[in-house]
């Protein structure tokens, strides 16, 4: 009797996960996702070529190398944000966790510190994410409110602990990671490529990733099918915060120090990269390759804006406009309107 019930539950769980998979895994939607990702990568190339018109030195191999190095920060943090968005959530504490990771790295480890403490720093960052997940999954606090409140708390603690002036320098290993080369290629680019392969496999080819799609597609059905939705939510928010901590460490290695505002530039771009890549802000649909393409595109556009001498405010405006435009394109009503407008224009021209 019990074995039959278990088999029935497992069968229902498999069926749910198959239904929870994003539509782009079906053959009719594969080409749509591939076209979307290819289009974003193509926009990156076009933007690099356009940059040569602004700056003759732009578009060179050295410029491409710079884009990949600077894009590594956004790729790491956007991957975590993408996982949270996949389950229908949103993490607004990312800037504070990035800052926390950077401050703890310089204060606890430093140039001559014990490298094992880096794992302790990541554990603390992951703990912040676990609190976010518990608040969302157990106490049913909206993700927007929970992560915003947690971000304020973490930032306030960082401000109080440092007195507004973080001390310390980057650990030697992080400095090496951000500056060393092997076979003429920056080590951080190799590190990012290896991490990208791991991220793709985790999201698209593992049981964990499959369950995230199922949870984001239909949370109620996921619970009835026996998925541990609380565990999945807590794990996902923890992983997002851990990746934010990794981003803080990389920034410390790049600049050899930490500041209280080092995480602020990554909040809107992390969301924009995910949405540009085709992820549904309501959850259940998305891919890491799309997030990767979106992160690189934003990095290229940010480089162009910097070349034009615009301030950080214009960069924020651009990120916000891109998010709004991408969400409007995903809305079925907007797409139906564009299709009807196209058909109307076709009939008029005919």
Short mmCIF file of C-alpha atoms in Angstrom, two decimals:
data_model
loop_
_atom_site.label_atom_id
_atom_site.label_comp_id
_atom_site.label_asym_id
_atom_site.label_seq_id
_atom_site.Cartn_x
_atom_site.Cartn_y
_atom_site.Cartn_z
CA UNK A 1 0.00 0.00 0.00
CA UNK A 2 2.75 2.41 0.99
CA UNK A 3 5.00 1.38 -1.91
CA UNK A 4 2.19 2.02 -4.35
CA UNK A 5 1.67 5.44 -2.88
CA UNK A 6 5.38 6.22 -3.11
CA UNK A 7 5.50 5.12 -6.74
CA UNK A 8 2.44 7.23 -7.47
CA UNK A 9 4.03 10.25 -5.81
CA UNK A 10 7.27 9.77 -7.73
CA UNK A 11 5.38 9.43 -11.00
CA UNK A 12 3.42 12.60 -10.24
CA UNK A 13 6.66 14.38 -9.36
CA UNK A 14 8.27 13.37 -12.66
CA UNK A 15 5.17 14.46 -14.55
CA UNK A 16 5.15 17.79 -12.77
CA UNK A 17 8.81 18.40 -13.46
CA UNK A 18 8.27 17.60 -17.11
CA UNK A 19 5.38 20.05 -17.18
CA UNK A 20 7.41 22.56 -15.21
CA UNK A 21 10.20 22.59 -17.71
CA UNK A 22 10.32 25.82 -19.70
CA UNK A 23 8.57 25.81 -23.02
CA UNK A 24 11.88 26.34 -24.75
CA UNK A 25 12.77 22.70 -24.09
CA UNK A 26 10.06 21.62 -26.49
CA UNK A 27 11.07 21.43 -30.12
CA UNK A 28 8.61 24.13 -31.14
CA UNK A 29 10.24 26.58 -28.76
CA UNK A 30 13.91 25.61 -29.06
CA UNK A 31 14.38 27.77 -32.14
CA UNK A 32 12.68 30.70 -30.41
CA UNK A 33 15.07 30.57 -27.43
CA UNK A 34 18.07 30.01 -29.70
CA UNK A 35 17.07 32.99 -31.83
CA UNK A 36 16.67 35.16 -28.74
CA UNK A 37 20.09 34.22 -27.36
CA UNK A 38 21.75 34.51 -30.76
CA UNK A 39 20.13 37.90 -31.22
CA UNK A 40 21.55 39.18 -27.93
CA UNK A 41 25.03 37.91 -28.79
CA UNK A 42 24.69 39.56 -32.21
CA UNK A 43 23.79 42.84 -30.52
CA UNK A 44 27.02 42.52 -28.52
CA UNK A 45 29.02 42.27 -31.74
CA UNK A 46 27.14 45.18 -33.32
CA UNK A 47 27.69 47.30 -30.20
CA UNK A 48 31.43 46.54 -30.27
CA UNK A 49 31.61 47.51 -33.93
CA UNK A 50 29.65 50.68 -33.22
CA UNK A 51 32.08 51.48 -30.44
CA UNK A 52 34.86 51.78 -33.04
CA UNK A 53 32.99 54.71 -34.52
CA UNK A 54 33.10 56.41 -31.12
CA UNK A 55 36.63 55.34 -30.26
CA UNK A 56 39.04 54.03 -32.95
CA UNK A 57 40.73 51.85 -30.34
CA UNK A 58 37.46 50.14 -29.46
CA UNK A 59 36.64 46.72 -30.87
CA UNK A 60 40.25 45.56 -30.68
CA UNK A 61 41.33 42.31 -29.06
CA UNK A 62 42.45 44.21 -25.99
CA UNK A 63 39.04 45.88 -25.78
CA UNK A 64 37.32 42.50 -26.07
CA UNK A 65 39.53 41.20 -23.30
CA UNK A 66 38.50 44.13 -21.11
CA UNK A 67 34.81 43.41 -21.78
CA UNK A 68 35.24 39.78 -20.73
CA UNK A 69 37.11 40.70 -17.55
CA UNK A 70 34.60 43.36 -16.48
CA UNK A 71 31.71 41.16 -17.58
CA UNK A 72 32.90 38.36 -15.27
CA UNK A 73 31.57 40.22 -12.22
CA UNK A 74 28.11 40.65 -13.71
CA UNK A 75 27.98 37.09 -15.07
CA UNK A 76 28.58 35.63 -11.60
CA UNK A 77 26.02 37.77 -9.80
CA UNK A 78 23.45 37.53 -12.61
CA UNK A 79 23.61 33.74 -12.52
CA UNK A 80 22.51 33.79 -8.89
CA UNK A 81 19.80 36.35 -9.59
CA UNK A 82 18.64 34.24 -12.53
CA UNK A 83 18.13 31.19 -10.30
CA UNK A 84 16.02 33.24 -7.89
CA UNK A 85 13.97 34.73 -10.74
CA UNK A 86 13.48 31.21 -12.11
CA UNK A 87 11.46 30.28 -8.98
CA UNK A 88 9.47 33.51 -9.21
CA UNK A 89 11.53 35.48 -6.68
CA UNK A 90 13.80 38.51 -6.68
CA UNK A 91 16.87 39.28 -4.56
CA UNK A 92 17.34 42.96 -3.73
CA UNK A 93 19.94 42.23 -1.04
CA UNK A 94 22.61 41.45 -3.63
CA UNK A 95 24.44 44.83 -3.38
CA UNK A 96 24.73 44.56 0.40
CA UNK A 97 25.94 40.94 0.25
CA UNK A 98 28.56 41.88 -2.37
CA UNK A 99 29.77 44.63 -0.03
CA UNK A 100 29.71 42.23 2.94
CA UNK A 101 31.80 39.69 1.04
CA UNK A 102 34.33 42.34 0.05
CA UNK A 103 34.61 43.89 3.51
CA UNK A 104 35.00 40.57 5.32
CA UNK A 105 37.59 39.43 2.78
CA UNK A 106 39.84 42.44 3.34
CA UNK A 107 39.28 42.57 7.11
CA UNK A 108 39.58 38.87 7.97
CA UNK A 109 41.94 37.53 5.33
CA UNK A 110 44.02 40.38 3.95
CA UNK A 111 47.31 40.01 2.12
CA UNK A 112 48.93 37.65 4.64
CA UNK A 113 45.81 36.03 6.14
CA UNK A 114 44.75 32.40 6.14
CA UNK A 115 43.01 31.54 2.88
CA UNK A 116 40.57 29.10 4.51
CA UNK A 117 38.80 32.11 5.96
CA UNK A 118 37.51 32.82 2.46
CA UNK A 119 35.18 29.84 2.87
CA UNK A 120 33.97 31.28 6.17
CA UNK A 121 33.15 34.53 4.39
CA UNK A 122 31.20 32.65 1.74
CA UNK A 123 29.39 30.73 4.48
CA UNK A 124 28.26 33.98 6.10
CA UNK A 125 27.05 35.32 2.75
CA UNK A 126 25.17 32.08 2.09
CA UNK A 127 23.65 32.40 5.57
CA UNK A 128 22.20 35.78 4.62
CA UNK A 129 20.62 34.13 1.59
CA UNK A 130 19.25 31.32 3.75
CA UNK A 131 17.49 33.90 5.94
CA UNK A 132 16.01 35.41 2.78
CA UNK A 133 14.78 32.00 1.69
CA UNK A 134 13.28 31.20 5.08
CA UNK A 135 11.45 34.51 5.18
CA UNK A 136 10.01 33.94 1.71
CA UNK A 137 9.21 30.22 1.94
CA UNK A 138 8.26 29.74 5.61
CA UNK A 139 6.93 33.09 6.78
CA UNK A 140 5.48 34.01 3.37
CA UNK A 141 7.07 37.46 3.30
CA UNK A 142 7.08 38.82 -0.28
CA UNK A 143 10.53 38.40 -1.80
CA UNK A 144 10.71 42.11 -2.61
CA UNK A 145 10.15 43.09 1.04
CA UNK A 146 12.24 40.31 2.60
CA UNK A 147 15.35 40.82 0.51
CA UNK A 148 15.11 44.62 0.65
CA UNK A 149 14.87 44.53 4.45
CA UNK A 150 17.74 42.04 4.71
CA UNK A 151 19.84 44.21 2.40
CA UNK A 152 19.27 47.24 4.63
CA UNK A 153 20.18 45.24 7.75
CA UNK A 154 23.38 43.85 6.21
CA UNK A 155 24.44 47.24 4.87
CA UNK A 156 23.80 48.89 8.25
CA UNK A 157 25.87 46.24 10.02
CA UNK A 158 28.69 46.74 7.52
CA UNK A 159 28.53 50.50 8.00
CA UNK A 160 28.59 50.18 11.78
CA UNK A 161 31.41 47.64 11.83
CA UNK A 162 33.70 49.65 9.55
CA UNK A 163 32.78 53.14 10.68
CA UNK A 164 32.25 54.04 7.03
CA UNK A 165 35.86 53.26 6.08
CA UNK A 166 36.62 49.57 5.34
CA UNK A 167 40.23 48.60 6.01
CA UNK A 168 42.54 45.93 4.70
CA UNK A 169 43.77 44.82 1.28
CA UNK A 170 43.10 41.96 -1.10
CA UNK A 171 44.40 38.45 -0.37
CA UNK A 172 47.31 37.45 -2.56
CA UNK A 173 45.41 34.64 -4.28
CA UNK A 174 42.58 36.96 -5.35
CA UNK A 175 45.06 39.52 -6.67
CA UNK A 176 46.76 36.77 -8.66
CA UNK A 177 43.42 35.53 -10.01
CA UNK A 178 42.51 38.97 -11.34
CA UNK A 179 45.92 39.89 -12.77
CA UNK A 180 47.73 36.68 -13.80
CA UNK A 181 47.85 35.21 -17.29
CA UNK A 182 48.32 31.70 -18.62
CA UNK A 183 49.21 31.09 -22.27
CA UNK A 184 48.62 34.80 -22.80
CA UNK A 185 45.01 34.64 -21.57
CA UNK A 186 43.89 36.30 -18.30
CA UNK A 187 43.22 33.66 -15.67
CA UNK A 188 39.94 35.33 -14.68
CA UNK A 189 38.57 34.74 -18.20
CA UNK A 190 39.42 31.02 -17.96
CA UNK A 191 37.86 30.97 -14.49
CA UNK A 192 34.70 32.58 -15.87
CA UNK A 193 34.47 30.14 -18.79
CA UNK A 194 34.82 27.12 -16.49
CA UNK A 195 32.24 28.62 -14.16
CA UNK A 196 29.90 29.25 -17.09
CA UNK A 197 30.05 25.58 -18.10
CA UNK A 198 29.25 24.56 -14.53
CA UNK A 199 26.39 27.09 -14.33
CA UNK A 200 24.87 25.84 -17.59
CA UNK A 201 25.00 22.21 -16.44
CA UNK A 202 23.55 23.07 -13.03
CA UNK A 203 20.58 24.98 -14.44
CA UNK A 204 19.83 22.92 -17.55
CA UNK A 205 21.08 19.40 -16.93
CA UNK A 206 20.57 18.55 -13.26
CA UNK A 207 17.61 17.44 -11.14
CA UNK A 208 18.02 20.59 -9.07
CA UNK A 209 17.61 22.79 -12.13
CA UNK A 210 14.60 20.77 -13.30
CA UNK A 211 12.91 21.25 -9.94
CA UNK A 212 13.53 24.99 -10.08
CA UNK A 213 11.64 25.17 -13.38
CA UNK A 214 8.81 23.14 -11.87
CA UNK A 215 8.62 25.31 -8.75
CA UNK A 216 8.63 28.52 -10.77
CA UNK A 217 6.00 27.26 -13.20
CA UNK A 218 3.44 26.15 -10.57
CA UNK A 219 4.35 26.35 -6.86
CA UNK A 220 1.05 24.82 -5.71
CA UNK A 221 1.38 21.81 -8.01
CA UNK A 222 5.02 21.46 -6.95
CA UNK A 223 3.99 21.06 -3.30
CA UNK A 224 1.27 18.55 -4.16
CA UNK A 225 3.79 16.55 -6.19
CA UNK A 226 6.02 16.17 -3.16
CA UNK A 227 8.78 18.64 -4.03
CA UNK A 228 10.45 20.15 -0.97
CA UNK A 229 9.65 23.70 -1.96
CA UNK A 230 11.00 25.23 1.27
CA UNK A 231 14.34 23.47 0.86
CA UNK A 232 14.55 24.47 -2.80
CA UNK A 233 13.76 28.10 -2.02
CA UNK A 234 16.24 28.34 0.85
CA UNK A 235 18.94 26.61 -1.21
CA UNK A 236 18.38 28.91 -4.18
CA UNK A 237 18.52 32.12 -2.17
CA UNK A 238 21.61 30.80 -0.36
CA UNK A 239 23.33 30.05 -3.66
CA UNK A 240 22.43 33.50 -4.96
CA UNK A 241 23.95 35.15 -1.88
CA UNK A 242 27.03 32.93 -2.07
CA UNK A 243 27.61 34.02 -5.67
CA UNK A 244 27.18 37.64 -4.59
CA UNK A 245 29.90 37.02 -2.00
CA UNK A 246 32.13 35.57 -4.73
CA UNK A 247 31.52 38.73 -6.75
CA UNK A 248 32.60 40.84 -3.77
CA UNK A 249 35.81 38.82 -3.51
CA UNK A 250 36.55 39.23 -7.21
CA UNK A 251 36.01 42.97 -6.94
CA UNK A 252 38.42 43.10 -4.01
CA UNK A 253 41.03 41.23 -6.05
CA UNK A 254 40.49 43.61 -8.96
CA UNK A 255 40.70 46.88 -7.00
CA UNK A 256 42.81 45.68 -4.02
CA UNK A 257 40.29 47.02 -1.54
CA UNK A 258 36.66 47.24 -0.47
CA UNK A 259 34.18 50.11 -0.26
CA UNK A 260 30.69 50.38 1.18
CA UNK A 261 29.20 51.08 -2.24
CA UNK A 262 31.01 48.42 -4.24
CA UNK A 263 27.84 46.36 -4.71
CA UNK A 264 25.42 49.12 -5.73
CA UNK A 265 26.19 49.09 -9.48
CA UNK A 266 25.11 45.43 -9.78
CA UNK A 267 21.48 45.41 -8.64
CA UNK A 268 19.67 46.67 -11.75
CA UNK A 269 22.16 45.11 -14.21
CA UNK A 270 21.76 41.69 -12.55
CA UNK A 271 18.01 41.86 -13.12
CA UNK A 272 18.40 43.34 -16.59
CA UNK A 273 20.82 40.61 -17.72
CA UNK A 274 18.34 37.93 -16.64
CA UNK A 275 15.35 39.59 -18.34
CA UNK A 276 17.27 40.41 -21.54
CA UNK A 277 18.27 36.75 -21.73
CA UNK A 278 14.62 35.73 -22.00
CA UNK A 279 13.78 34.76 -18.41
CA UNK A 280 10.21 35.39 -17.30
CA UNK A 281 10.12 37.71 -14.30
CA UNK A 282 7.21 35.65 -12.96
CA UNK A 283 9.35 32.49 -12.94
CA UNK A 284 9.39 29.14 -14.72
CA UNK A 285 11.26 30.17 -17.85
CA UNK A 286 14.86 31.14 -18.59
CA UNK A 287 18.33 29.85 -19.40
CA UNK A 288 21.86 30.55 -18.28
CA UNK A 289 23.07 31.14 -21.83
CA UNK A 290 20.52 33.92 -22.13
CA UNK A 291 21.70 35.42 -18.85
CA UNK A 292 25.32 35.19 -20.05
CA UNK A 293 24.43 36.98 -23.28
CA UNK A 294 22.52 39.68 -21.41
CA UNK A 295 25.42 40.28 -19.00
CA UNK A 296 27.93 40.68 -21.84
CA UNK A 297 25.60 43.03 -23.74
CA UNK A 298 25.16 45.25 -20.69
CA UNK A 299 28.92 45.29 -20.14
CA UNK A 300 29.52 46.41 -23.73
CA UNK A 301 26.84 49.11 -23.48
CA UNK A 302 28.30 50.28 -20.18
CA UNK A 303 31.71 50.55 -21.82
CA UNK A 304 30.25 52.63 -24.65
CA UNK A 305 28.48 54.95 -22.20
CA UNK A 306 31.75 55.38 -20.29
CA UNK A 307 33.53 56.20 -23.56
CA UNK A 308 30.98 58.93 -24.18
CA UNK A 309 31.70 60.41 -20.77
CA UNK A 310 28.21 59.90 -19.34
CA UNK A 311 27.74 59.60 -15.57
CA UNK A 312 26.61 56.60 -13.54
CA UNK A 313 23.09 58.03 -13.57
CA UNK A 314 22.79 57.46 -17.31
CA UNK A 315 23.95 53.87 -16.87
CA UNK A 316 21.19 53.30 -14.32
CA UNK A 317 18.62 54.85 -16.65
CA UNK A 318 19.78 52.57 -19.46
CA UNK A 319 19.50 49.46 -17.27
CA UNK A 320 16.00 50.44 -16.13
CA UNK A 321 14.86 51.16 -19.68
CA UNK A 322 16.20 47.80 -20.89
CA UNK A 323 14.37 45.94 -18.10
CA UNK A 324 11.08 47.69 -18.92
CA UNK A 325 11.46 47.08 -22.66
CA UNK A 326 12.34 43.41 -22.17
CA UNK A 327 9.37 42.82 -19.85
CA UNK A 328 7.01 44.52 -22.30
CA UNK A 329 8.26 42.26 -25.08
CA UNK A 330 7.57 39.20 -22.91
CA UNK A 331 4.01 40.30 -22.21
CA UNK A 332 1.58 38.37 -24.39
CA UNK A 333 -0.64 41.41 -24.90
CA UNK A 334 2.27 43.45 -26.18
CA UNK A 335 3.35 40.68 -28.54
CA UNK A 336 -0.21 40.27 -29.85
CA UNK A 337 -0.40 44.00 -30.46
CA UNK A 338 2.91 44.00 -32.37
CA UNK A 339 1.75 41.04 -34.48
CA UNK A 340 -1.57 42.70 -35.31
CA UNK A 341 0.23 45.94 -36.14
CA UNK A 342 2.60 44.05 -38.45
CA UNK A 343 -0.29 42.29 -40.21
CA UNK A 344 -2.15 45.60 -40.58
CA UNK A 345 0.91 47.25 -42.13
CA UNK A 346 1.38 44.28 -44.46
CA UNK A 347 -2.21 44.52 -45.71
CA UNK A 348 -1.85 48.27 -46.17
CA UNK A 349 1.33 47.96 -48.18
CA UNK A 350 -0.21 45.20 -50.28
#
